[in-house]
Amino acid sequence: MPHTADMRVEAWSPTAEGCIGEAVRAMVESFADTSGAAVVGDRAYTVTAESDEDLLVSVLEEVVYRMDVDGEIPLDVEVGSIRPAGAGLGLSVRFRMADAGTAVPVGAVPKAVSLHDLHMRGGAGGWTCRVTLDV
């Protein structure tokens, strides 16, 4: 990214849910080697939003929140099916969490999710997403 305090994550998958999961994995891999990290448990998260892009942002913001508040980072993520929820969309996510202090730092830790140049679209070849993270 042109700005030194930004990092872009791009992901793709056959499904929207898979794309969100791959974005979480790419985000974590950009700043931590979790191969030796200590598992602390599973955390479930449910989100409602107006669009697929808003679901993506919310899930990534949850990762930032868990790092800041609980000192945990996802080792893995399971993303449920996107479903209608009120006037928008709903999504359930389960994170397999690790103690962030037991991961090896390999890059700048994201502090926030930016809406600048946000992209999440489906097409004949599957889904792609792109998000900018403030580091």
CSV table of N, CA and C in Angstrom, one decimal, residues 77-135:
chain,number,residue,atom,x,y,z
A,77,VAL,N,-10.7,-20.8,11.5
A,77,VAL,CA,-12.0,-20.2,11.5
A,77,VAL,C,-12.9,-21.0,10.7
A,78,GLU,N,-14.2,-21.2,11.2
A,78,GLU,CA,-15.2,-21.9,10.5
A,78,GLU,C,-16.3,-20.8,10.3
A,79,VAL,N,-16.7,-20.6,9.1
A,79,VAL,CA,-17.7,-19.6,8.7
A,79,VAL,C,-19.0,-20.4,8.3
A,80,GLY,N,-20.1,-20.1,9.0
A,80,GLY,CA,-21.4,-20.7,8.6
A,80,GLY,C,-22.0,-20.1,7.4
A,81,SER,N,-23.1,-20.5,7.0
A,81,SER,CA,-23.8,-20.0,5.8
A,81,SER,C,-24.4,-18.6,6.0
A,82,ILE,N,-24.2,-17.8,5.0
A,82,ILE,CA,-24.8,-16.4,5.1
A,82,ILE,C,-26.3,-16.7,4.9
A,83,ARG,N,-27.1,-16.0,5.8
A,83,ARG,CA,-28.6,-16.2,5.7
A,83,ARG,C,-29.3,-14.9,5.9
A,84,PRO,N,-30.5,-14.8,5.4
A,84,PRO,CA,-31.3,-13.6,5.7
A,84,PRO,C,-31.5,-13.4,7.2
A,85,ALA,N,-31.4,-12.1,7.6
A,85,ALA,CA,-31.6,-11.8,9.0
A,85,ALA,C,-32.2,-10.4,9.1
A,86,GLY,N,-33.5,-10.3,9.4
A,86,GLY,CA,-34.2,-9.1,9.4
A,86,GLY,C,-34.1,-8.4,8.0
A,87,ALA,N,-33.6,-7.2,8.0
A,87,ALA,CA,-33.5,-6.4,6.7
A,87,ALA,C,-32.1,-6.7,6.1
A,88,GLY,N,-31.3,-7.5,6.7
A,88,GLY,CA,-30.0,-7.7,6.2
A,88,GLY,C,-29.6,-9.2,6.1
A,89,LEU,N,-28.3,-9.4,6.5
A,89,LEU,CA,-27.8,-10.8,6.4
A,89,LEU,C,-27.2,-11.2,7.7
A,90,GLY,N,-27.2,-12.4,8.0
A,90,GLY,CA,-26.6,-13.0,9.2
A,90,GLY,C,-25.5,-14.0,9.0
A,91,LEU,N,-24.6,-14.1,9.9
A,91,LEU,CA,-23.5,-15.1,9.7
A,91,LEU,C,-23.0,-15.5,11.1
A,92,SER,N,-22.7,-16.8,11.2
A,92,SER,CA,-22.1,-17.3,12.4
A,92,SER,C,-20.7,-17.8,12.1
A,93,VAL,N,-19.8,-17.4,13.1
A,93,VAL,CA,-18.4,-17.7,12.9
A,93,VAL,C,-17.9,-18.4,14.2
A,94,ARG,N,-17.0,-19.4,14.0
A,94,ARG,CA,-16.4,-20.0,15.2
A,94,ARG,C,-14.9,-19.9,14.9
A,95,PHE,N,-14.2,-19.3,15.9
A,95,PHE,CA,-12.8,-19.2,15.9
A,95,PHE,C,-12.1,-20.2,16.8
A,96,ARG,N,-11.1,-20.8,16.4
A,96,ARG,CA,-10.2,-21.7,17.2
A,96,ARG,C,-9.1,-20.7,17.6
A,97,MET,N,-9.0,-20.3,18.9
A,97,MET,CA,-8.2,-19.2,19.3
A,97,MET,C,-6.9,-19.7,20.0
A,98,ALA,N,-5.9,-18.9,19.9
A,98,ALA,CA,-4.6,-19.1,20.5
A,98,ALA,C,-4.2,-17.9,21.3
A,99,ASP,N,-3.3,-18.1,22.3
A,99,ASP,CA,-2.8,-17.0,23.1
A,99,ASP,C,-1.8,-16.2,22.2
A,100,ALA,N,-2.1,-15.0,21.9
A,100,ALA,CA,-1.3,-14.2,20.9
A,100,ALA,C,0.2,-14.1,21.4
A,101,GLY,N,0.4,-14.1,22.7
A,101,GLY,CA,1.7,-14.0,23.2
A,101,GLY,C,2.6,-15.3,22.9
A,102,THR,N,2.0,-16.4,22.5
A,102,THR,CA,2.7,-17.6,22.2
A,102,THR,C,3.0,-17.7,20.7
A,103,ALA,N,2.5,-16.7,19.9
A,103,ALA,CA,2.7,-16.7,18.4
A,103,ALA,C,4.0,-15.9,18.2
A,104,VAL,N,4.7,-16.2,17.0
A,104,VAL,CA,5.9,-15.5,16.7
A,104,VAL,C,5.5,-14.3,15.8
A,105,PRO,N,5.8,-13.1,16.2
A,105,PRO,CA,5.5,-11.9,15.3
A,105,PRO,C,6.3,-12.0,14.0
A,106,VAL,N,5.6,-11.7,12.9
A,106,VAL,CA,6.3,-11.7,11.6
A,106,VAL,C,5.9,-10.4,10.8
A,107,GLY,N,5.1,-9.5,11.4
A,107,GLY,CA,4.7,-8.3,10.7
A,107,GLY,C,4.0,-7.4,11.6
A,108,ALA,N,3.5,-6.3,11.0
A,108,ALA,CA,2.8,-5.3,11.8
A,108,ALA,C,1.4,-5.8,12.1
A,109,VAL,N,0.9,-5.6,13.4
A,109,VAL,CA,-0.4,-6.1,13.8
A,109,VAL,C,-1.4,-5.1,13.4
A,110,PRO,N,-2.5,-5.6,12.8
A,110,PRO,CA,-3.6,-4.6,12.4
A,110,PRO,C,-4.3,-4.0,13.6
A,111,LYS,N,-4.6,-2.7,13.5
A,111,LYS,CA,-5.3,-2.0,14.6
A,111,LYS,C,-6.7,-1.7,14.2
A,112,ALA,N,-7.1,-1.7,12.9
A,112,ALA,CA,-8.4,-1.4,12.5
A,112,ALA,C,-8.6,-1.9,11.1
A,113,VAL,N,-9.9,-2.0,10.7
A,113,VAL,CA,-10.3,-2.3,9.3
A,113,VAL,C,-10.8,-1.1,8.7
A,114,SER,N,-10.2,-0.8,7.5
A,114,SER,CA,-10.6,0.4,6.8
A,114,SER,C,-11.7,0.1,5.7
A,115,LEU,N,-12.5,1.0,5.5
A,115,LEU,CA,-13.6,0.9,4.4
A,115,LEU,C,-13.0,1.3,3.1
A,116,HIS,N,-11.8,1.9,3.0
A,116,HIS,CA,-11.3,2.4,1.8
A,116,HIS,C,-10.9,1.3,0.8
A,117,ASP,N,-11.4,1.3,-0.4
A,117,ASP,CA,-11.2,0.3,-1.4
A,117,ASP,C,-11.7,-1.1,-1.0
A,118,LEU,N,-12.7,-1.1,-0.2
A,118,LEU,CA,-13.3,-2.4,0.2
A,118,LEU,C,-14.0,-3.1,-1.0
A,119,HIS,N,-13.8,-4.4,-1.1
A,119,HIS,CA,-14.4,-5.1,-2.2
A,119,HIS,C,-14.7,-6.5,-1.8
A,120,MET,N,-15.9,-7.0,-2.2
A,120,MET,CA,-16.3,-8.4,-2.0
A,120,MET,C,-17.4,-8.6,-3.0
A,121,ARG,N,-17.0,-9.5,-4.0
A,121,ARG,CA,-17.9,-9.8,-5.1
A,121,ARG,C,-17.9,-11.2,-5.5
A,122,GLY,N,-19.0,-11.7,-6.0
A,122,GLY,CA,-19.1,-13.1,-6.5
A,122,GLY,C,-19.3,-13.0,-8.0
A,123,GLY,N,-18.8,-14.0,-8.7
A,123,GLY,CA,-18.9,-14.1,-10.1
A,123,GLY,C,-18.8,-15.6,-10.6
A,124,ALA,N,-18.7,-15.8,-11.9
A,124,ALA,CA,-18.6,-17.1,-12.4
A,124,ALA,C,-17.5,-17.9,-11.9
A,125,GLY,N,-16.4,-17.3,-11.6
A,125,GLY,CA,-15.2,-18.0,-11.1
A,125,GLY,C,-15.1,-18.1,-9.5
A,126,GLY,N,-16.1,-17.6,-8.8
A,126,GLY,CA,-16.2,-17.7,-7.4
A,126,GLY,C,-16.2,-16.3,-6.8
A,127,TRP,N,-15.8,-16.2,-5.5
A,127,TRP,CA,-15.8,-14.9,-4.8
A,127,TRP,C,-14.4,-14.4,-4.6
A,128,THR,N,-14.3,-13.0,-4.6
A,128,THR,CA,-13.0,-12.4,-4.3
A,128,THR,C,-13.3,-11.3,-3.3
A,129,CYS,N,-12.4,-11.0,-2.4
A,129,CYS,CA,-12.5,-9.9,-1.5
A,129,CYS,C,-11.2,-9.2,-1.3
A,130,ARG,N,-11.2,-7.9,-1.0
A,130,ARG,CA,-10.1,-7.1,-0.8
A,130,ARG,C,-10.4,-6.1,0.3
A,131,VAL,N,-9.5,-6.0,1.3
A,131,VAL,CA,-9.7,-5.1,2.4
A,131,VAL,C,-8.4,-4.5,2.8
A,132,THR,N,-8.5,-3.2,3.3
A,132,THR,CA,-7.3,-2.5,3.7
A,132,THR,C,-7.3,-2.5,5.3
A,133,LEU,N,-6.2,-2.8,5.9
A,133,LEU,CA,-6.1,-2.9,7.3
A,133,LEU,C,-5.1,-1.8,7.8
A,134,ASP,N,-5.5,-1.0,8.8
A,134,ASP,CA,-4.6,-0.1,9.4
A,134,ASP,C,-3.7,-0.8,10.4
A,135,VAL,N,-2.4,-0.6,10.2
A,135,VAL,CA,-1.4,-1.3,11.1
A,135,VAL,C,-0.6,-0.3,11.9
